[in-house]
Coordinates of N, CA and C in Angstrom, one line a residue:
X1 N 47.3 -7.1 -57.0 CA 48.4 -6.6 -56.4 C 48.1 -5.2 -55.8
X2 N 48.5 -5.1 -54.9 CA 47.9 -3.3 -54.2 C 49.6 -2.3 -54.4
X3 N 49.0 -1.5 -54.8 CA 49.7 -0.4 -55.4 C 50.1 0.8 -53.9
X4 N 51.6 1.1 -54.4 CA 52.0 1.8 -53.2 C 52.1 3.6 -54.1
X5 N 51.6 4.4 -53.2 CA 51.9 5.7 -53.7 C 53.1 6.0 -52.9
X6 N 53.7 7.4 -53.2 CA 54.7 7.8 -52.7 C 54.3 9.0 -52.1
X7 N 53.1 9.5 -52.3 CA 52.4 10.8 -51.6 C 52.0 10.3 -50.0
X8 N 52.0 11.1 -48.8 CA 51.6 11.0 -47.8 C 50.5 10.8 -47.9
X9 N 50.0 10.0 -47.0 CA 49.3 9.6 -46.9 C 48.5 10.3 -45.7
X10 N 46.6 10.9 -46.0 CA 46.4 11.8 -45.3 C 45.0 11.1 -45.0
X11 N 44.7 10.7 -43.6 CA 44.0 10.7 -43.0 C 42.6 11.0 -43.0
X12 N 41.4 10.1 -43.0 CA 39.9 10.6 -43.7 C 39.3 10.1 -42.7
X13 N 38.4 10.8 -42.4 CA 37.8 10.7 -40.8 C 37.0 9.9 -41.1
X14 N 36.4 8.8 -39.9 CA 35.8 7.3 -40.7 C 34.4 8.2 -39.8
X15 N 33.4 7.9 -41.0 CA 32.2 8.5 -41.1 C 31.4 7.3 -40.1
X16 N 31.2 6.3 -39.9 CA 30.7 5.5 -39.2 C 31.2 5.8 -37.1
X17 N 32.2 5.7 -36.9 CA 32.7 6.5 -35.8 C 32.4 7.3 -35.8
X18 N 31.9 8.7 -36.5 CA 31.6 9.8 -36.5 C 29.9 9.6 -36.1
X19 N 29.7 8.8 -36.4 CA 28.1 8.7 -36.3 C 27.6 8.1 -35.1
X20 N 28.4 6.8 -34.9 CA 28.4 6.4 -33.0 C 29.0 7.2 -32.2
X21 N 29.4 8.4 -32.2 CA 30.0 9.0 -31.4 C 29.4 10.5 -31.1
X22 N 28.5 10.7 -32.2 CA 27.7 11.6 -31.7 C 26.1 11.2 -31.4
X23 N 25.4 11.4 -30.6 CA 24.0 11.1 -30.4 C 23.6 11.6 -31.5
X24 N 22.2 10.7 -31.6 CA 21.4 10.9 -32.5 C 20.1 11.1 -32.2
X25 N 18.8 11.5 -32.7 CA 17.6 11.2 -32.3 C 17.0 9.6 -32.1
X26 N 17.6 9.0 -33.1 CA 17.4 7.4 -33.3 C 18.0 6.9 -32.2
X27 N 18.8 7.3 -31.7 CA 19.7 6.6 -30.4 C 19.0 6.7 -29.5
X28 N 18.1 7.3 -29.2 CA 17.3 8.0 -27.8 C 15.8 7.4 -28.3
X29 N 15.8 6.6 -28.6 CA 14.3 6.4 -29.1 C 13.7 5.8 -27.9
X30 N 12.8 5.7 -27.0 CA 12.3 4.7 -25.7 C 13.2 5.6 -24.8
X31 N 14.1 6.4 -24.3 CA 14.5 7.2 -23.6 C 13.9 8.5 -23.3
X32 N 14.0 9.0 -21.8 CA 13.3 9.8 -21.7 C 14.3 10.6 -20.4
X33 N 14.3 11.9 -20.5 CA 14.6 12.3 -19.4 C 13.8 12.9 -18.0
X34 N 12.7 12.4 -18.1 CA 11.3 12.6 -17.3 C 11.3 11.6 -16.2
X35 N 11.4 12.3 -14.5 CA 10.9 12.1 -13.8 C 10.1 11.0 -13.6
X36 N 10.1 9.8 -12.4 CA 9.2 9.0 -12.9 C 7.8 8.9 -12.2
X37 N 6.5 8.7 -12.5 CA 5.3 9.2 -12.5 C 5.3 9.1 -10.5
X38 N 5.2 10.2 -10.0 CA 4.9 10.2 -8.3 C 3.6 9.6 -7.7
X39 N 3.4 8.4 -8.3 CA 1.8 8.0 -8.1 C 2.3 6.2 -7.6
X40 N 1.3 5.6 -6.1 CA 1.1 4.4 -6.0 C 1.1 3.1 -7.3
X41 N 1.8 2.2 -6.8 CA 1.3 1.3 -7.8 C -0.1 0.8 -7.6
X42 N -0.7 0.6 -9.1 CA -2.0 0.4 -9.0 C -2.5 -0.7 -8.0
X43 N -1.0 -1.9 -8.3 CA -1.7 -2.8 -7.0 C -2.1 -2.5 -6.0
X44 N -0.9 -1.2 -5.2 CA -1.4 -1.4 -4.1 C -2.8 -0.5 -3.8
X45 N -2.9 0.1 -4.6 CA -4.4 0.8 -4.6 C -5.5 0.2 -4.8
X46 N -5.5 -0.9 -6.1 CA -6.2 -2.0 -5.9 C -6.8 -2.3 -4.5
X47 N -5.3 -2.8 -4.1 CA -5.5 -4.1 -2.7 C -5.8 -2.9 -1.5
X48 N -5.2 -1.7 -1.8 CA -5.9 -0.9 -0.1 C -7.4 -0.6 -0.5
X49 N -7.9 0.2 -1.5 CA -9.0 -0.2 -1.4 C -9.7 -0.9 -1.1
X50 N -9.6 -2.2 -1.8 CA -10.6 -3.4 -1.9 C -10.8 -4.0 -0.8
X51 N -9.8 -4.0 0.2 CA -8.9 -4.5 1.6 C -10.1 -3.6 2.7
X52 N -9.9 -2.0 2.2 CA -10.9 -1.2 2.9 C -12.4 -1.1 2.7
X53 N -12.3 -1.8 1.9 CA -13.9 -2.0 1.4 C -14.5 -2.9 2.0
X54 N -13.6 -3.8 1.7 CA -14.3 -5.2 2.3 C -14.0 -5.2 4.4
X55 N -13.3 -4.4 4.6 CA -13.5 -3.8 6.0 C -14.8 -3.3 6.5
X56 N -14.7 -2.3 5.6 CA -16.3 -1.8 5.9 C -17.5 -2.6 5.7
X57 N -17.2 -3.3 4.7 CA -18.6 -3.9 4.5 C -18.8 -5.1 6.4
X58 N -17.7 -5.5 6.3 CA -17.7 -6.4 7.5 C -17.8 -5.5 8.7
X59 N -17.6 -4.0 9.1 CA -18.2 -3.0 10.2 C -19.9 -3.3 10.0
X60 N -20.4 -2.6 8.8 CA -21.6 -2.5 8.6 C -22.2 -4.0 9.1
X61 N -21.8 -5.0 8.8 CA -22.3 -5.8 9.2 C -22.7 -6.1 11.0
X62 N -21.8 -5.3 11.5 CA -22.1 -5.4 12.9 C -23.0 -4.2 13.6
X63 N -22.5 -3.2 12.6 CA -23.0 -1.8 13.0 C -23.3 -1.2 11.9
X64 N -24.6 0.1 11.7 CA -24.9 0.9 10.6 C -23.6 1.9 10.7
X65 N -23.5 2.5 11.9 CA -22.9 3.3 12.0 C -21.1 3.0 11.5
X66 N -21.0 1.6 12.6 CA -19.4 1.0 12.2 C -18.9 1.6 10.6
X67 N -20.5 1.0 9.8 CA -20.1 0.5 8.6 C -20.0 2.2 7.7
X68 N -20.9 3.1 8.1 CA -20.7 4.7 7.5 C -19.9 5.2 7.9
X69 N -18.7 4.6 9.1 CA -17.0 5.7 8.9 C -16.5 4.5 8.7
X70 N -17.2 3.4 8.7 CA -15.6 2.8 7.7 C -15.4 2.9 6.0
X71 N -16.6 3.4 6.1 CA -16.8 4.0 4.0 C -16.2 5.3 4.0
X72 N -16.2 6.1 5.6 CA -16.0 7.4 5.2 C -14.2 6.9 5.1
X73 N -13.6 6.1 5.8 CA -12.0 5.7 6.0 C -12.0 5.3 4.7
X74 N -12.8 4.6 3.7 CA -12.4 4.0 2.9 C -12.0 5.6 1.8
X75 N -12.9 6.3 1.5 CA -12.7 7.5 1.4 C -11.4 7.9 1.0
X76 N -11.2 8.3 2.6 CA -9.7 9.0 2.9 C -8.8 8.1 2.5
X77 N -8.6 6.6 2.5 CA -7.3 6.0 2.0 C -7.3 6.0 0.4
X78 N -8.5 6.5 -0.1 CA -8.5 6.6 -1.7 C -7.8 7.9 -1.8
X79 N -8.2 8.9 -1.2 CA -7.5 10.5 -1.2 C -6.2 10.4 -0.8
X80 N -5.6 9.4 -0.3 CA -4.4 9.9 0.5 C -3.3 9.3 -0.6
X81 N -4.2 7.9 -1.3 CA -3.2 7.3 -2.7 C -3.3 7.9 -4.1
X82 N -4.5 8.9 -4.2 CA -4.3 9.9 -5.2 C -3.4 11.1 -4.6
X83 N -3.4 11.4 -3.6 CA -2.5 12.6 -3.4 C -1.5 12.7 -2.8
X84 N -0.8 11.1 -3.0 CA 0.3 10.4 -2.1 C 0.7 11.7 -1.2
X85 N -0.5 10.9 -0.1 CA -0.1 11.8 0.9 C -0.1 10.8 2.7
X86 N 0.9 10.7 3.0 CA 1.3 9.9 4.8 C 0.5 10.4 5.5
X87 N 0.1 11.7 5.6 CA -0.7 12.0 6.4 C -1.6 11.9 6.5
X88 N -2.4 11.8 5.0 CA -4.2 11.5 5.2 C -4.2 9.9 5.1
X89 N -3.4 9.0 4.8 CA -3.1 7.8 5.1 C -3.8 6.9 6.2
X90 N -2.8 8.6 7.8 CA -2.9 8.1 8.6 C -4.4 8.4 9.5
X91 N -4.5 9.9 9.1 CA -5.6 10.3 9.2 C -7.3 8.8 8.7
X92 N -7.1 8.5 7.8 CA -7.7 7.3 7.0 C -7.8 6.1 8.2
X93 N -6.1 5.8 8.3 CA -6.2 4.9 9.6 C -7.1 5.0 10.8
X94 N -6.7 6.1 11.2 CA -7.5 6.5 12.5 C -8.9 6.5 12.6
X95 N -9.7 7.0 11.4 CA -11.0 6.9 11.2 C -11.1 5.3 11.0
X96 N -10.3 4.4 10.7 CA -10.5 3.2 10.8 C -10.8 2.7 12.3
X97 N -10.0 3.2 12.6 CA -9.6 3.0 14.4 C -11.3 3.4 14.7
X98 N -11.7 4.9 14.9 CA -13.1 4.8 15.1 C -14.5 4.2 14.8
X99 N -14.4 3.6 13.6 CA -15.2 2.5 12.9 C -15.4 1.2 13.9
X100 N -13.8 1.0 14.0 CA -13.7 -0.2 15.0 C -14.7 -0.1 16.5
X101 N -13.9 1.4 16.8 CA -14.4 1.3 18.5 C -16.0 2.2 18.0
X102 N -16.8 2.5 17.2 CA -18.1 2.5 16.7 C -19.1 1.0 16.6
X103 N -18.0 0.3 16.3 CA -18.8 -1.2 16.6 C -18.7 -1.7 17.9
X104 N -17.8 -1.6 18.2 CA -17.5 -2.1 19.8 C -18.5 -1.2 20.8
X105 N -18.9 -0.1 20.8 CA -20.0 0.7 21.3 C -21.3 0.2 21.0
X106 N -21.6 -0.4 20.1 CA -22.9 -0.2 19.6 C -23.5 -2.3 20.0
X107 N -22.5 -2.9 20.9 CA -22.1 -4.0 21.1 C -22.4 -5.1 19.8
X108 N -21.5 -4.6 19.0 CA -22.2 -5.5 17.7 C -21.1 -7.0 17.6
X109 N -21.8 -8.2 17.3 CA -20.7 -8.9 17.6 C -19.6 -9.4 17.8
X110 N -18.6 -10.1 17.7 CA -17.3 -10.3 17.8 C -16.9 -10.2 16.5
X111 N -17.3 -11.3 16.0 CA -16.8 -11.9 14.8 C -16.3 -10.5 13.7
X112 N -17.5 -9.8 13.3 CA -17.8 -9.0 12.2 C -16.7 -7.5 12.7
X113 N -16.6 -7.5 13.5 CA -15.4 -6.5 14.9 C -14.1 -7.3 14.2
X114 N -13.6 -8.0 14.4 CA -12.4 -8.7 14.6 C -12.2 -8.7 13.3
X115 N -12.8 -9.6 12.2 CA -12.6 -9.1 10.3 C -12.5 -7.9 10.0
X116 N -13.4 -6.9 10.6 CA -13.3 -5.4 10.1 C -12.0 -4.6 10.4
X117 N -11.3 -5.1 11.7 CA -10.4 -4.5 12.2 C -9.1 -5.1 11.5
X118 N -9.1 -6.4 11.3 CA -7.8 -6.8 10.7 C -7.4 -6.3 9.5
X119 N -9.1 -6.1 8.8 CA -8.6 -5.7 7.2 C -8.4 -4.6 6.8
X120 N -9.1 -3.5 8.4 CA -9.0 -2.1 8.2 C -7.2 -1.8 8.4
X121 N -6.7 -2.8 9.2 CA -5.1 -2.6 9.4 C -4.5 -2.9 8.0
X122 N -4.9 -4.4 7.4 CA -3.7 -4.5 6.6 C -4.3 -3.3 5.0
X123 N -5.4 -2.6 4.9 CA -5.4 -2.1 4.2 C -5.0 -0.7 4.7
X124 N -4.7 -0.2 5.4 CA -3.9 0.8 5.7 C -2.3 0.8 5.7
X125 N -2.4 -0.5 6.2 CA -0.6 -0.8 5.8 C -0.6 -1.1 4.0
X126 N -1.2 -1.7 3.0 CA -1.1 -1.9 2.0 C -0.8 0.0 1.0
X127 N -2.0 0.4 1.9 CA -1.2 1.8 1.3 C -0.5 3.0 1.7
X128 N 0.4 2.8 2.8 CA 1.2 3.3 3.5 C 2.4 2.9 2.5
X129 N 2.6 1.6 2.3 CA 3.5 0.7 1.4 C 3.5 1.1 0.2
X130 N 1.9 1.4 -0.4 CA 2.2 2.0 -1.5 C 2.5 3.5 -2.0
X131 N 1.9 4.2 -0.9 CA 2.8 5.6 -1.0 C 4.1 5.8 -0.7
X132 N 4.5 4.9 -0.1 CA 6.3 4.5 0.1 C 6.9 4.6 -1.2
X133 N 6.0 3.5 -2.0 CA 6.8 3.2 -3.1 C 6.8 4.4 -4.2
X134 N 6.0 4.8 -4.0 CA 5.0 5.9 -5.3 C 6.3 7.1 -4.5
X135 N 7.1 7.1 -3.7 CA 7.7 8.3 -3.3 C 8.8 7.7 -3.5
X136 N 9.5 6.7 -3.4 CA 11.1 5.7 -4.1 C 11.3 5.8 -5.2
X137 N 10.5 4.8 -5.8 CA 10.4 4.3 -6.9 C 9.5 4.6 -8.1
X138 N 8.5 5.3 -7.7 CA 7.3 5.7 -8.9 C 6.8 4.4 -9.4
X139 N 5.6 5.0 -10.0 CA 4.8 3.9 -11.1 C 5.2 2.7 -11.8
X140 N 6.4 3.7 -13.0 CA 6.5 2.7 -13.4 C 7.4 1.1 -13.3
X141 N 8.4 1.6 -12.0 CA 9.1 0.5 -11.5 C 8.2 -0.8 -11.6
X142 N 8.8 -1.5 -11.7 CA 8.2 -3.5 -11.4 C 8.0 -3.8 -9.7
X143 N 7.2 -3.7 -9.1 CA 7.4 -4.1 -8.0 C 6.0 -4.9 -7.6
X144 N 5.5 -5.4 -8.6 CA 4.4 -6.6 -8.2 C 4.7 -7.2 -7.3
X145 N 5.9 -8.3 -7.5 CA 6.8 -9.0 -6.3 C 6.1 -8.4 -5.1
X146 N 6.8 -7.5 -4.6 CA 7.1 -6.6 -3.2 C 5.6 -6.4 -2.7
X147 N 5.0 -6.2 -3.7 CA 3.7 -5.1 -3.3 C 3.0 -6.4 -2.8
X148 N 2.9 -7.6 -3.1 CA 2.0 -8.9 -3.0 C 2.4 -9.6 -1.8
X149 N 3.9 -9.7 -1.5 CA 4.2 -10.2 -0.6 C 4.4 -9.3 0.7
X150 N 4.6 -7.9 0.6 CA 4.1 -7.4 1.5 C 2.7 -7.2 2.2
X151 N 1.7 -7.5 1.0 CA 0.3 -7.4 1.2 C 0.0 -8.8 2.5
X152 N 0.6 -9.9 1.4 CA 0.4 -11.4 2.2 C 1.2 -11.3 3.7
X153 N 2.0 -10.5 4.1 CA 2.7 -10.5 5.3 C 1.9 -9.6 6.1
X154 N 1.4 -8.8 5.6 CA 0.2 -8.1 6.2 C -0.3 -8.5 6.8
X155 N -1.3 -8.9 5.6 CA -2.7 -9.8 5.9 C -2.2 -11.2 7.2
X156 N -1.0 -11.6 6.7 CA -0.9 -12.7 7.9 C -0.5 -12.5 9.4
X157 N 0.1 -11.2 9.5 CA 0.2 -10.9 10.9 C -0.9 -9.9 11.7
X158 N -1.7 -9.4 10.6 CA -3.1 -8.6 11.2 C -4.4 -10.0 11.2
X159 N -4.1 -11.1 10.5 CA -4.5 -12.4 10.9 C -4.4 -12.9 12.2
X160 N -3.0 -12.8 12.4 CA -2.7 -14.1 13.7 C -2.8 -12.9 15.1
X161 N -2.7 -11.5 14.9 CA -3.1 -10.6 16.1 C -4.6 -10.8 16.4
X162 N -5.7 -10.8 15.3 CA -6.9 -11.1 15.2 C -7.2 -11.9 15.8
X163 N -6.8 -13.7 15.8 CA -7.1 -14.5 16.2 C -6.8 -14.4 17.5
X164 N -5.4 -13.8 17.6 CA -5.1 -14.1 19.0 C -6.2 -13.5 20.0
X165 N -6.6 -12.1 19.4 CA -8.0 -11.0 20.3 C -8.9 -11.8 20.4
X166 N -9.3 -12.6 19.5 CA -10.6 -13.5 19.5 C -10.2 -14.5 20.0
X167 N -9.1 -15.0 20.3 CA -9.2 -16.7 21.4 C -9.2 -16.1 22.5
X168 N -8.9 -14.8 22.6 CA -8.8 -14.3 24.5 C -10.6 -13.8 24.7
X169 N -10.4 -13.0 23.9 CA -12.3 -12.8 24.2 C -13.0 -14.1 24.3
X170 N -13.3 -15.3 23.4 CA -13.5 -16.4 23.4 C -13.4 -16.8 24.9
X171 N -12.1 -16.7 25.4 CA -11.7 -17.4 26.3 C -11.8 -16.9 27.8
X172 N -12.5 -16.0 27.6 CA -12.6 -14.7 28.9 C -14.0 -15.3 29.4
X173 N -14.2 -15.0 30.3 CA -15.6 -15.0 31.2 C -17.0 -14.7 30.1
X174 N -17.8 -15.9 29.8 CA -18.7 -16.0 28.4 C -19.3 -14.0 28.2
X175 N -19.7 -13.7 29.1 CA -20.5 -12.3 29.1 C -19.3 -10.9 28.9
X176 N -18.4 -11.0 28.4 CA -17.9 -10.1 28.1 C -18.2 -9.6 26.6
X177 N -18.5 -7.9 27.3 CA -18.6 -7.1 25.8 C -18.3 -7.0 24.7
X178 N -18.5 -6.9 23.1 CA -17.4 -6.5 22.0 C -16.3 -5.7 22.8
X179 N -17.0 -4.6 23.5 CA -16.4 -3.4 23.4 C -15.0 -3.3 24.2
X180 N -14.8 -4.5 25.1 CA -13.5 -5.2 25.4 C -12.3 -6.0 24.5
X181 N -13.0 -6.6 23.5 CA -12.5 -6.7 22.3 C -11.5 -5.7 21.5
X182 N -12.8 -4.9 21.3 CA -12.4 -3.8 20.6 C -11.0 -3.2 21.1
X183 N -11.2 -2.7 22.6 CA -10.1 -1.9 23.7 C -8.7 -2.8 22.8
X184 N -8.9 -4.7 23.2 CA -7.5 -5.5 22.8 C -7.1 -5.3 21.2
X185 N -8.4 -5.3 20.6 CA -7.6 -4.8 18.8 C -7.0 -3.7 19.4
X186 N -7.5 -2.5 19.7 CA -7.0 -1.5 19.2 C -5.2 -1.1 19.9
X187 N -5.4 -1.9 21.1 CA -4.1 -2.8 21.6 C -3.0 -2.9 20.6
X188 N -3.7 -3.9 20.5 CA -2.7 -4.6 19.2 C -2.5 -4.0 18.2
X189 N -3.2 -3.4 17.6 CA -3.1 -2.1 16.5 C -2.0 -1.0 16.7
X190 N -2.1 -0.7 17.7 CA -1.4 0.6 18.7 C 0.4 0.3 18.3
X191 N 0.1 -1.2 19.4 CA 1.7 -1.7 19.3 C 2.1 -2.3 17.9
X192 N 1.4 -2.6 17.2 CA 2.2 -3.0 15.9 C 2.3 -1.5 14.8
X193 N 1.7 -0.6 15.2 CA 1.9 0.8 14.0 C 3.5 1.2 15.5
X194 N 3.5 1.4 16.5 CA 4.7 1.6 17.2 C 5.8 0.7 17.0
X195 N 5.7 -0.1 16.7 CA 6.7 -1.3 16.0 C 7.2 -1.2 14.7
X196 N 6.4 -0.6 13.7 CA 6.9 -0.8 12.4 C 7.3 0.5 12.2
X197 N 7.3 1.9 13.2 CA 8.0 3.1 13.0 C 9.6 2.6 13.3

């Protein structure tokens, strides 16, 4: 049987409420109030790199020279994803751009011109994208997804510009120069970086 007093009855602060209601250290544990790290995702530093590498190596193959400013571009797009910087990105680009019209001078074939050039685009776009992100979202966001499928959409429309330069050179009067080629990549280069501003 529960027992009734006749004294008022006085109110005791519930200690458990007291305790969810004020923060604690234990509450904040995996919480941080820090900024999130201002640096590319790895992927896409990975992929511009490797993207610019394997550019160069396909310059060199047509040209010595192609192939020593597309190492020196490779360079700069390393410097521009450690110091998320758009400008030396672009700067990076552009010495790609030279690489290109460096092989096309030095009349080095089509083929090794047209690979160099496509991969020198989508790896400059891969880290343009990733200093985008490294300035949104930081490091440690999840953006594998985005980073891969923007890489693949890249790569497939610096593909089908490629091919298209190469079925027209192909298709042009047999004795025409790389360095005609070259002129249409850098064409198509031109108008697709004015398209995607």
């Amino acid at each position: 049987m529960v027992g009734v007093s006749a004294e008022p009855a006085v109110e005791q602060p519930d200690e458990e409420a007291a305790e969810s209601a004020s923060p604690s250290a234990s509450d904040d544990e995996g919480w941080t109030d820090a900024e999130p790290t201002t640096a590319p995702p790895r992927l896409s530093v990975v992929g511009a790199v490797g993207l610019g590498g394997t550019a160069a190596a396909f310059l060199v193959a047509g040209s010595l020279l192609a192939g020593a400013v597309g190492l020196l571009a490779v360079a700069l797009l390393g410097a521009s994803l450690s110091s998320v910087s758009r400008r030396l990105c672009s700067v990076a680009g552009g010495v790609f751009v030279l690489a290109v019209l460096a092989a096309g001078a030095t009349a080095a074939p089509a083929a090794p011109v047209v690979g160099g050039a496509v991969l020198a685009v989508a790896a400059w776009d891969v880290a343009d994208h990733g200093i985008g992100l490294a300035k949104q979202v930081g490091r440690e966001a999840r953006t594998t997804r985005n980073e891969l499928v923007h890489a693949a959409a890249s790569l497939g429309v610096t593909s089908a510009a490629g091919a298209v330069a190469f079925g027209v050179y192909l298709g042009a009067a047999g004795g025409q120069p790389a360095a005609a080629l070259v002129f249409l990549l850098v064409g198509g280069v031109t108008l697709l970086a004015a398209l995607r501003r």
